[in-house]
Amino acid sequence: MSEMKQNAAWHDVSAVKNGRVEVLPSDLFGTNPGADVIKAIDELEKRLKRLSS
């Protein structure tokens, strides 16, 4: 997160300013989750719910 705050391309993005950035697991979101697509969707749902509360 600190790297993003220092990067001119990211530091003005409100999610970065407010510490609401999620780093997603690369095995599920890096390229193609393949057979783990349901795990990826579940993980995304969990994180979105947490961010929205």
XYZ file of C-alpha atoms in Angstrom:
53
model
C 0.000 0.000 0.000
C 2.798 2.448 0.804
C 4.271 1.882 -2.659
C 0.932 2.769 -4.222
C 0.655 5.952 -2.152
C 4.075 7.052 -3.399
C 3.377 6.208 -7.044
C 2.047 9.189 -9.021
C -0.214 6.892 -11.035
C -2.032 5.702 -7.895
C -1.692 8.216 -5.057
C -4.782 10.253 -6.036
C -7.095 7.227 -6.299
C -9.600 7.440 -3.418
C -9.284 3.741 -2.513
C -5.525 4.184 -2.111
C -5.950 7.396 -0.111
C -8.436 5.690 2.215
C -6.585 2.384 2.607
C -9.302 0.370 0.884
C -7.132 -1.588 -1.540
C -7.205 -5.377 -1.556
C -4.333 -7.499 -2.823
C -5.894 -10.550 -4.409
C -4.211 -13.972 -4.391
C -2.328 -14.429 -7.652
C -3.224 -18.117 -7.871
C -6.900 -17.156 -8.172
C -6.682 -13.798 -9.946
C -3.264 -13.626 -11.642
C -4.311 -15.121 -14.957
C -6.968 -17.811 -15.229
C -8.252 -19.578 -12.098
C -9.274 -22.590 -14.202
C -10.950 -25.178 -12.004
C -10.753 -22.794 -9.032
C -13.099 -20.241 -10.587
C -15.697 -20.850 -7.842
C -13.020 -20.252 -5.178
C -12.078 -17.027 -6.947
C -15.681 -15.822 -7.031
C -16.181 -16.727 -3.359
C -12.986 -14.877 -2.398
C -14.041 -11.811 -4.361
C -17.501 -11.850 -2.763
C -15.997 -12.100 0.736
C -13.661 -9.171 0.137
C -16.326 -6.992 -1.473
C -18.668 -7.582 1.458
C -15.913 -6.650 3.901
C -15.104 -3.467 1.981
C -18.741 -2.429 1.731
C -19.408 -2.646 5.463
